[in-house]
Short mmCIF file of C-alpha atoms and ligand atoms in Angstrom, two decimals:
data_model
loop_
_atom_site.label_atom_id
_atom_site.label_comp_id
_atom_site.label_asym_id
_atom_site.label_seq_id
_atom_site.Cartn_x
_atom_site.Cartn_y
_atom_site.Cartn_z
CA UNK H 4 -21.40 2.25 21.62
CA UNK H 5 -19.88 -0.59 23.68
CA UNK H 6 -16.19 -1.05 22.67
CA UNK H 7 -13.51 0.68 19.95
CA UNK H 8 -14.71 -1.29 17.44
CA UNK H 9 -17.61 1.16 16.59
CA UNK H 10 -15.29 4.14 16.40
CA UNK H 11 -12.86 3.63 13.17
CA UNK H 12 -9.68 4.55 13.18
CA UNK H 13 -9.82 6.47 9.64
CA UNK H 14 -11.01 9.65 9.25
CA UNK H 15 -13.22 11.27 6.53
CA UNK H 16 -10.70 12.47 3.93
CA UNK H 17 -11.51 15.70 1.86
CA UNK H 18 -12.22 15.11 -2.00
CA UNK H 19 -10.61 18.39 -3.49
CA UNK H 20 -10.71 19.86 -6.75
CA UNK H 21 -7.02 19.97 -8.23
CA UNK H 22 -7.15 22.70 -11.44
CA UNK H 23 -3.38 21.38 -12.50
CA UNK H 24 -4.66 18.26 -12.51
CA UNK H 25 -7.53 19.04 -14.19
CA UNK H 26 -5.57 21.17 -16.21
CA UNK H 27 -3.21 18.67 -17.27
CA UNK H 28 -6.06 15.75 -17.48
CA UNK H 29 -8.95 18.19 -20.10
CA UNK H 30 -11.27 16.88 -17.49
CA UNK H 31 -11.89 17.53 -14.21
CA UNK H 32 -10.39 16.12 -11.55
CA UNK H 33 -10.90 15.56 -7.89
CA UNK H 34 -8.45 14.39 -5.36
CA UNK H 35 -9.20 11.87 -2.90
CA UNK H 36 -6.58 12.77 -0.46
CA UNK H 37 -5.69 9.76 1.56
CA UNK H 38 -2.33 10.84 2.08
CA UNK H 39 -3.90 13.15 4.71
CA UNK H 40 -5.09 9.42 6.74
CA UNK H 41 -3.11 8.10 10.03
CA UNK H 42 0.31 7.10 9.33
CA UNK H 43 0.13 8.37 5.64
CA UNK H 44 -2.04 5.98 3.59
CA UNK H 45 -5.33 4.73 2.90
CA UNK H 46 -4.32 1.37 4.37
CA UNK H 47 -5.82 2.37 7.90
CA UNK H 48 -9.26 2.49 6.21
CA UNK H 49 -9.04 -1.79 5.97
CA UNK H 50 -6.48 -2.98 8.06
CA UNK H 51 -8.11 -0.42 10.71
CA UNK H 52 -11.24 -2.26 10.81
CA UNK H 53 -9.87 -5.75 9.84
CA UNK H 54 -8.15 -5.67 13.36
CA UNK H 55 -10.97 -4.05 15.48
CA UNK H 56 -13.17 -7.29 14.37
CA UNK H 57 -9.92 -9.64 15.04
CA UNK H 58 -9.54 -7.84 18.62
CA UNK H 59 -13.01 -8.19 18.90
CA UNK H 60 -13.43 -12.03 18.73
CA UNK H 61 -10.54 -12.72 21.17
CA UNK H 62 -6.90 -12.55 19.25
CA UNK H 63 -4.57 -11.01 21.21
CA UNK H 64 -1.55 -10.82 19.09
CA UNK H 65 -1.18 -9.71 15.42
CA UNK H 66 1.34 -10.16 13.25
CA UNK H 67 1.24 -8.11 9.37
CA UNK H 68 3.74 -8.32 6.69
CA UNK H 69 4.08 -5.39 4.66
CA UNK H 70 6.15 -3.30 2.50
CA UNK H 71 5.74 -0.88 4.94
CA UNK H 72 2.28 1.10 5.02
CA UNK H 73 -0.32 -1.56 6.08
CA UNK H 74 2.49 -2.07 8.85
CA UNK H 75 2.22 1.30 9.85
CA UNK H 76 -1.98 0.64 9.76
CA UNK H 77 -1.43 -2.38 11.55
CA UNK H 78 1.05 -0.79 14.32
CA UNK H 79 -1.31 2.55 14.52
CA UNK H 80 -3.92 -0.17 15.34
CA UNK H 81 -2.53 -2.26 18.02
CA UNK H 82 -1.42 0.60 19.62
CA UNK H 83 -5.27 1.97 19.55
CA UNK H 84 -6.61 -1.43 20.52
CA UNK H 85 -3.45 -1.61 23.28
CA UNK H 86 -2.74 -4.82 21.90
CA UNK H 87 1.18 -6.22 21.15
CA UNK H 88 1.65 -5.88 16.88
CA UNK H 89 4.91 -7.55 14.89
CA UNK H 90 5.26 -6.27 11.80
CA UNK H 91 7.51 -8.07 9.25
CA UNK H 92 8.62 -5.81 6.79
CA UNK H 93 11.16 -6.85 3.62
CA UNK H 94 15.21 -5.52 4.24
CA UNK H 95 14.59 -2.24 1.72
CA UNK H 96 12.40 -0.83 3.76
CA UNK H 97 13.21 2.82 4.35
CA UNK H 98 14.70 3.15 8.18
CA UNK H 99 12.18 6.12 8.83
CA UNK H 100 9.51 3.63 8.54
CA UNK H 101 11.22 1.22 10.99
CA UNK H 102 11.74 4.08 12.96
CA UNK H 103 8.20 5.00 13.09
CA UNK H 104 6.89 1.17 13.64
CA UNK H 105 9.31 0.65 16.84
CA UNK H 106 7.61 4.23 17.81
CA UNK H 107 4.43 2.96 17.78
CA UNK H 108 5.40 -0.02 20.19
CA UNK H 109 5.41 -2.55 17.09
CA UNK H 110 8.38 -5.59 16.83
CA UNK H 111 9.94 -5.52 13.92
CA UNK H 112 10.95 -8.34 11.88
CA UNK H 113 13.22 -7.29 8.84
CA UNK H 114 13.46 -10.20 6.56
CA UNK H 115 13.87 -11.37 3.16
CA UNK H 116 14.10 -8.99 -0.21
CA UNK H 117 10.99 -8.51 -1.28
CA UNK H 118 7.57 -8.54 0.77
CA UNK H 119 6.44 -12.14 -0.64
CA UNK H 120 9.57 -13.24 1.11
CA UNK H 121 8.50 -11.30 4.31
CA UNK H 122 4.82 -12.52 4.03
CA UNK H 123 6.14 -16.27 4.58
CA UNK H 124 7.85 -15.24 7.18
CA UNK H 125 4.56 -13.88 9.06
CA UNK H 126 2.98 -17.01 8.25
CA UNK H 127 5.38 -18.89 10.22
CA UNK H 128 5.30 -16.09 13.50
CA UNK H 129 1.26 -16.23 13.25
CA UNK H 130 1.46 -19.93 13.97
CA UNK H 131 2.00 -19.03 17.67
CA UNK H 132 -1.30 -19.76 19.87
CA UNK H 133 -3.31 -16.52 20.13
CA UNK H 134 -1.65 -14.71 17.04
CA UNK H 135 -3.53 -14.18 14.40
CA UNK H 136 -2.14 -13.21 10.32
CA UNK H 137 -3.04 -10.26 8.45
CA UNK H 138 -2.50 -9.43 5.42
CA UNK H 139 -1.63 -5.79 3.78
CA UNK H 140 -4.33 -6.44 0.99
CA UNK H 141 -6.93 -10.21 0.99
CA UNK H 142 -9.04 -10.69 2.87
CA UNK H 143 -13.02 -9.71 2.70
CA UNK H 144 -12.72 -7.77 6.07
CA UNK H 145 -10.21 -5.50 4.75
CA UNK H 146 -11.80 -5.15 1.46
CA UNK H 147 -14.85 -4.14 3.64
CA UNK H 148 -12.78 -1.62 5.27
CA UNK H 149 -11.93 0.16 2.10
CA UNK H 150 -14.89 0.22 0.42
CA UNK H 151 -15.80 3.30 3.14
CA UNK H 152 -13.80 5.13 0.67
CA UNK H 153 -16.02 5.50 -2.12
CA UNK H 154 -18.85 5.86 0.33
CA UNK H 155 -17.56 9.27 0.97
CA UNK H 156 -16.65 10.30 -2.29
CA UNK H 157 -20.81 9.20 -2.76
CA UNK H 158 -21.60 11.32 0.03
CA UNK H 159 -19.32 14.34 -1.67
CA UNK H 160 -20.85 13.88 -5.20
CA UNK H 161 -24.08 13.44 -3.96
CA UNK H 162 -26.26 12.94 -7.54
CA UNK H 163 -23.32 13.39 -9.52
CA UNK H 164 -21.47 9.73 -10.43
CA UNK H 165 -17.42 9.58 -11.27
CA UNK H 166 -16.79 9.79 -14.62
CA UNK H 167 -13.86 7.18 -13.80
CA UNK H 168 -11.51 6.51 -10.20
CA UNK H 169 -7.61 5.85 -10.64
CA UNK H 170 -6.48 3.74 -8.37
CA UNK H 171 -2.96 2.15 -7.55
CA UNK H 172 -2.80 -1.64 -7.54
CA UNK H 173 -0.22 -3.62 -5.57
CA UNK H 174 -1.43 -7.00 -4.11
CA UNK H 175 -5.32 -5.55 -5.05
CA UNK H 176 -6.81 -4.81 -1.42
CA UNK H 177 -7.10 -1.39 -2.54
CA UNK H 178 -8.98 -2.48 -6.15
CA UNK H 179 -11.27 -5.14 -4.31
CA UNK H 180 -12.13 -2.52 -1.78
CA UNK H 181 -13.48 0.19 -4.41
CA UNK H 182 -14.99 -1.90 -6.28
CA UNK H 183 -16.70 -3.58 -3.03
CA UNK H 184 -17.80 0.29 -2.36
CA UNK H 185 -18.89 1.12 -6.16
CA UNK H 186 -21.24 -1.62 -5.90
CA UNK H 187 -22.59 -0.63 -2.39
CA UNK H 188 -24.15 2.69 -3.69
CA UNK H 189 -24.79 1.61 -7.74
CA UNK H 190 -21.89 2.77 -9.15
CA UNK H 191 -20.44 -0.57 -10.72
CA UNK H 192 -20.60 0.45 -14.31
CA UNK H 193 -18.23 3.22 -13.13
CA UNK H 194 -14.61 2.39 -15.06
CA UNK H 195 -11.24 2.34 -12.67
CA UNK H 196 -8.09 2.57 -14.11
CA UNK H 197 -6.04 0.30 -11.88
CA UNK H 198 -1.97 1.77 -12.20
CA UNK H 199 1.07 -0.59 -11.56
CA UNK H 200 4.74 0.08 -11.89
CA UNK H 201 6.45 -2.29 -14.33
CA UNK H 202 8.95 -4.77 -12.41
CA UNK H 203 5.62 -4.56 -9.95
CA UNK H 204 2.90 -5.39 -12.66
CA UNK H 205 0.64 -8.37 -11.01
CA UNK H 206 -2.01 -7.79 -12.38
CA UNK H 207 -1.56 -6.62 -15.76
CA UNK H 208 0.70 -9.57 -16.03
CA UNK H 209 -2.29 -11.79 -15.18
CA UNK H 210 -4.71 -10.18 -17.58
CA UNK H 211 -2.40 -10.19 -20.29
CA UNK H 212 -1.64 -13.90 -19.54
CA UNK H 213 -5.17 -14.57 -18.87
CA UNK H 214 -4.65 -16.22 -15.37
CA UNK H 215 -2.73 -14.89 -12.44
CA UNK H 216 0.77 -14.50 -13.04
CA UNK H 217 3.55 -14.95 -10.35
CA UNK H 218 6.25 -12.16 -11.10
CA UNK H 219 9.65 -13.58 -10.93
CA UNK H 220 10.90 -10.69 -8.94
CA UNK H 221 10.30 -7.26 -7.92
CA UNK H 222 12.10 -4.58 -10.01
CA UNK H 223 10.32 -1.76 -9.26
CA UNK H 224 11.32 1.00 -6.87
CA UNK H 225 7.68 1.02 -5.80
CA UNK H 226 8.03 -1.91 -3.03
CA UNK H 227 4.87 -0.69 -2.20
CA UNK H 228 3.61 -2.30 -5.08
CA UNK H 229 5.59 -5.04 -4.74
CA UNK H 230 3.43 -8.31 -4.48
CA UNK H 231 4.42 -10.69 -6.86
CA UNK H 232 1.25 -12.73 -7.41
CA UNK H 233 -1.71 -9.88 -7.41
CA UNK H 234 -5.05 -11.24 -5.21
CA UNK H 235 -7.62 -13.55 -6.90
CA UNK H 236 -10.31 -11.08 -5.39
CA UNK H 237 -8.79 -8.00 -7.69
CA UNK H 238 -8.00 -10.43 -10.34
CA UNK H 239 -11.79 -11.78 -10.58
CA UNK H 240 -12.70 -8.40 -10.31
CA UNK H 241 -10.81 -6.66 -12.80
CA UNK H 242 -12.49 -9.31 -15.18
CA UNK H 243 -15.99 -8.74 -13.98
CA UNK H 244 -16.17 -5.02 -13.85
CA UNK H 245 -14.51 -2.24 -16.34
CA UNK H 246 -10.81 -2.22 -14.99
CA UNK H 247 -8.64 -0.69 -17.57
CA UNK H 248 -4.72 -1.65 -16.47
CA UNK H 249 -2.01 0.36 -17.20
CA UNK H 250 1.77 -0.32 -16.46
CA UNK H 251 4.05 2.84 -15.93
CA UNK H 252 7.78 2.98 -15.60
CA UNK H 253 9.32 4.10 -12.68
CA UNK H 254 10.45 7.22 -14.12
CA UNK H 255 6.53 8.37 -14.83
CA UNK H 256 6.08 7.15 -11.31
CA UNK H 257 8.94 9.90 -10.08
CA UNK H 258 8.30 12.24 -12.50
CA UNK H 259 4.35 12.08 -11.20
CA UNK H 260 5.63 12.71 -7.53
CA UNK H 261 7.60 15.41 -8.53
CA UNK H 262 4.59 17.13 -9.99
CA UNK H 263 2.58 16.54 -7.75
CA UNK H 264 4.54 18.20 -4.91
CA UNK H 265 4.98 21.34 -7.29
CA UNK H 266 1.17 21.33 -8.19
CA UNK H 267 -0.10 20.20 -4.68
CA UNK H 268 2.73 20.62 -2.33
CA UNK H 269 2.64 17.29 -0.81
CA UNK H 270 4.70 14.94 -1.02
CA UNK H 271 3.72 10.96 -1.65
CA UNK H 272 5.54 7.85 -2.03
CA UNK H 273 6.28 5.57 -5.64
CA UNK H 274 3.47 3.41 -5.13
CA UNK H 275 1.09 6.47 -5.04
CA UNK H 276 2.87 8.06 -7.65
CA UNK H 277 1.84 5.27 -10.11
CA UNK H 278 -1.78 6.69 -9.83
CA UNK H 279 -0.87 10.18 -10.93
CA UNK H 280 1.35 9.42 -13.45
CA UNK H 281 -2.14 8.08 -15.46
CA UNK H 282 -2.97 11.92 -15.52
CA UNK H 283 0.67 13.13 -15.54
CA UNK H 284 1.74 11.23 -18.44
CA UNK H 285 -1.23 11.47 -20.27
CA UNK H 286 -2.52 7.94 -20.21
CA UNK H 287 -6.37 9.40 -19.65
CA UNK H 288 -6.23 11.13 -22.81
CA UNK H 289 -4.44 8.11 -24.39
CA UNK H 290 -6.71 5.60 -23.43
CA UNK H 291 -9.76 8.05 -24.36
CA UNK H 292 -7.94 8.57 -27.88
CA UNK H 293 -7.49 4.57 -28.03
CA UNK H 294 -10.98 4.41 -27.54
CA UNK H 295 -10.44 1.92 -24.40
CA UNK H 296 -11.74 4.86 -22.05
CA UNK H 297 -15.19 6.66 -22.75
CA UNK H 298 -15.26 10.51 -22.70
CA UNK H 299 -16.29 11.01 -18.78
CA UNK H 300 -19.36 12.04 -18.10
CA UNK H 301 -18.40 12.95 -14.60
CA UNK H 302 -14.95 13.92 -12.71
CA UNK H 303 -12.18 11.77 -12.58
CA UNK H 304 -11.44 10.80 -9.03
CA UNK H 305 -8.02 10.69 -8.01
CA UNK H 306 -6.94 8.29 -5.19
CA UNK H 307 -4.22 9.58 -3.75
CA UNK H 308 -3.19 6.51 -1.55
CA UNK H 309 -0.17 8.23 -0.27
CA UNK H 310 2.83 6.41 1.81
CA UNK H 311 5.19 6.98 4.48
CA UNK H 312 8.14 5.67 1.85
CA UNK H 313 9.49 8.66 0.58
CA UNK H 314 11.43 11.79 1.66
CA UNK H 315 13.42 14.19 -0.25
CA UNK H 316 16.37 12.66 -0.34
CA UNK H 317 15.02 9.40 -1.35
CA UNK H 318 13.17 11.67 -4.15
CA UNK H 319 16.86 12.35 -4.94
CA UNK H 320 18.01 9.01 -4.68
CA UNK H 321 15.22 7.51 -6.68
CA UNK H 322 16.12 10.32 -9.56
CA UNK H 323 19.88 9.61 -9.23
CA UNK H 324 18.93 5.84 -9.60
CA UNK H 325 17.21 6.37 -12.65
CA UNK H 326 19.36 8.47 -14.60
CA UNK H 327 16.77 11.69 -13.94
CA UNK H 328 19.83 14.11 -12.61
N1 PLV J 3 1.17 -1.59 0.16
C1 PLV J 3 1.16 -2.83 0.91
C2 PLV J 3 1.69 -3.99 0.17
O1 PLV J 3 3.06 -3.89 -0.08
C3 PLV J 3 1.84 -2.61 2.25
O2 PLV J 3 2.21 -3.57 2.89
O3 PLV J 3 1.93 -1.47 2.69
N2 PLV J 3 -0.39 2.58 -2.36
C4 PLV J 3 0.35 2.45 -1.24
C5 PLV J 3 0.93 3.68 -0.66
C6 PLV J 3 0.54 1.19 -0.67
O4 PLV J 3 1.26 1.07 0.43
C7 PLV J 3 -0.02 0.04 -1.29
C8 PLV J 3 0.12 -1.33 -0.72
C9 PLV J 3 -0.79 0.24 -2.46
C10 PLV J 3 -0.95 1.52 -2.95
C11 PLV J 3 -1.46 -0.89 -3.17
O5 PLV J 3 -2.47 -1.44 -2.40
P1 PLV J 3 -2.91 -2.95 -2.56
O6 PLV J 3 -1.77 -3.81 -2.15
O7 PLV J 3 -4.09 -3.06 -1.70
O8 PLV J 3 -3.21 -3.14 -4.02
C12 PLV J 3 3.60 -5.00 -0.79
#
């Protein structure tokens, strides 16, 4: 091994049986617990390796946009590769994330109200010479990066296939990576219910519409989710393979992360909570009643994609907020 780039900066996440989510699901299901990864998400996984191969061809300066978890990937990084990161993040972002960015060595750029407004910002910093853009979720080396998720989950299964994978969507990095890895070791026919918040919908705004769908603004209080247009990767791939989309409120989304601290004890962000609210509010067995989801013939594998925005007080906050207390 001749430089970082062969070492990633992910590690191999357990895949955990969760009986109160099985419970609550009448199938079992497994927890892929990325919450667990460096800096709280599974965003390490691509941008990780996305900016070992930039550092590797030369670029010496790396600026991300983010709603505030692929900057924490991207700072994590730098740091690792001892190269200078700027992170531009939107003005919500929480201040423990900022805190934990500058902590890292990262500039931060705070700008503009939601991440698309943040992201054209970057654009405009990455123009310097020797700076090079990345993105939080398209491009094929990220995607790449990802898709060592399900490799694992192959590797914990062994003979046995998924009966299905949830997965949170955002810009679709995540959703292009999985399916990247699902057709790596045979598993395309394998169906993924891809989760979105509505106000933070891209993508099931571009199915239902038929072509991709530019969301006027961000309502949701899952920034994290908060792309406006989704990728034409996830989008082409949604349409290829069996990607069931399903649009939660933001109360499911808090009521999910609520449940899942009380079931699991850990606590993870809106944008994860999207995921679990498919199981929490019962949107397997819908879909399966609907006849849009087959009975599994396997586990249902949980990607719990985690995210450093939450604390308990913004738990409050986002409860207060939406009339929960
Ligand atoms: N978050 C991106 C994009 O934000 C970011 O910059 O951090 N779950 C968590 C915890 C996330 O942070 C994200 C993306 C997703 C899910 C969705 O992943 P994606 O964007 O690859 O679909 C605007």
């Amino acid at each position: 091994m001749d430089s970082q780039d062969e070492v990633p900066f992910h590690i191999v996440t357990p895949l955990k049986e969760s009986s109160a989510l099985s419970r609550r699901a009448g199938t079992p299901v497994l927890i892929k617990l990325e919450n667990i990864q460096p800096m709280g998400s599974f965003k390490i996984r691509g941008i990780g390796h996305y900016c070992q191969k930039l550092a590797k061809k030369g670029y010496k300066k790396f600026v991300c946009s983010s709603g505030g978890n692929a900057g924490l990937a991207a700072a994590y990084a730098c740091n690792k590769l001892g190269l200078p990161a700027t992170i531009v993040v939107p003005e919500q972002t929480l201040k423990h994330v900022i805190q934990r960015l500058e902590d890292l060595g990262a500039e931060v750029v705070v700008t503009g109200k939601v991440w698309d407004d943040a992201d054209a910002h970057a654009h405009r910093l990455a123009e310097a010479p020797g700076s090079v853009y990345i993105s939080p979720f398209n491009h094929p080396l990220l995607w790449e990066g990802h898709s060592s998720l399900v490799l694992e989950v192959k590797a914990a299964l062994g003979n046995q296939k998924p009966g299905a994978l949830v997965v949170s969507v955002g810009g679709g990095g995540l959703l292009s990576g999985i399916i990247e890895g699902l057709t790596r070791v045979g598993w395309s026919d394998v169906p993924i219910i891809a989760m979105e918040t509505l106000g933070a919908h891209c993508l099931n705004a571009a199915l239902e519409a038929g072509k991709s769908v530019t969301l006027p603004d961000i309502s949701s209080i899952a920034k994290c989710l908060g792309a406006k247009t989704v990728c034409d990767r996830a989008l082409e791939c949604a349409r290829k393979y069996k990607v069931i989309s399903v649009a939660v409120d933001d109360k499911e989304a808090v009521q999910a992360i609520e449940m899942f601290l009380d079931d699991e004890l850990m606590l993870v962000e809106a944008a994860c909570g999207a995921a679990l609210a498919a199981v929490y509010s019962g949107h397997i067995q819908r879909l399966q009643q609907e006849g849009k989801l087959e009975q599994l013939q396997g586990p249902l594998i949980m990607i719990v994609c985690g995210g450093s925005a939450i604390s308990l007080s913004e738990l409050q906050n986002f409860k207060s907020q939406l009339g929960m207390i």
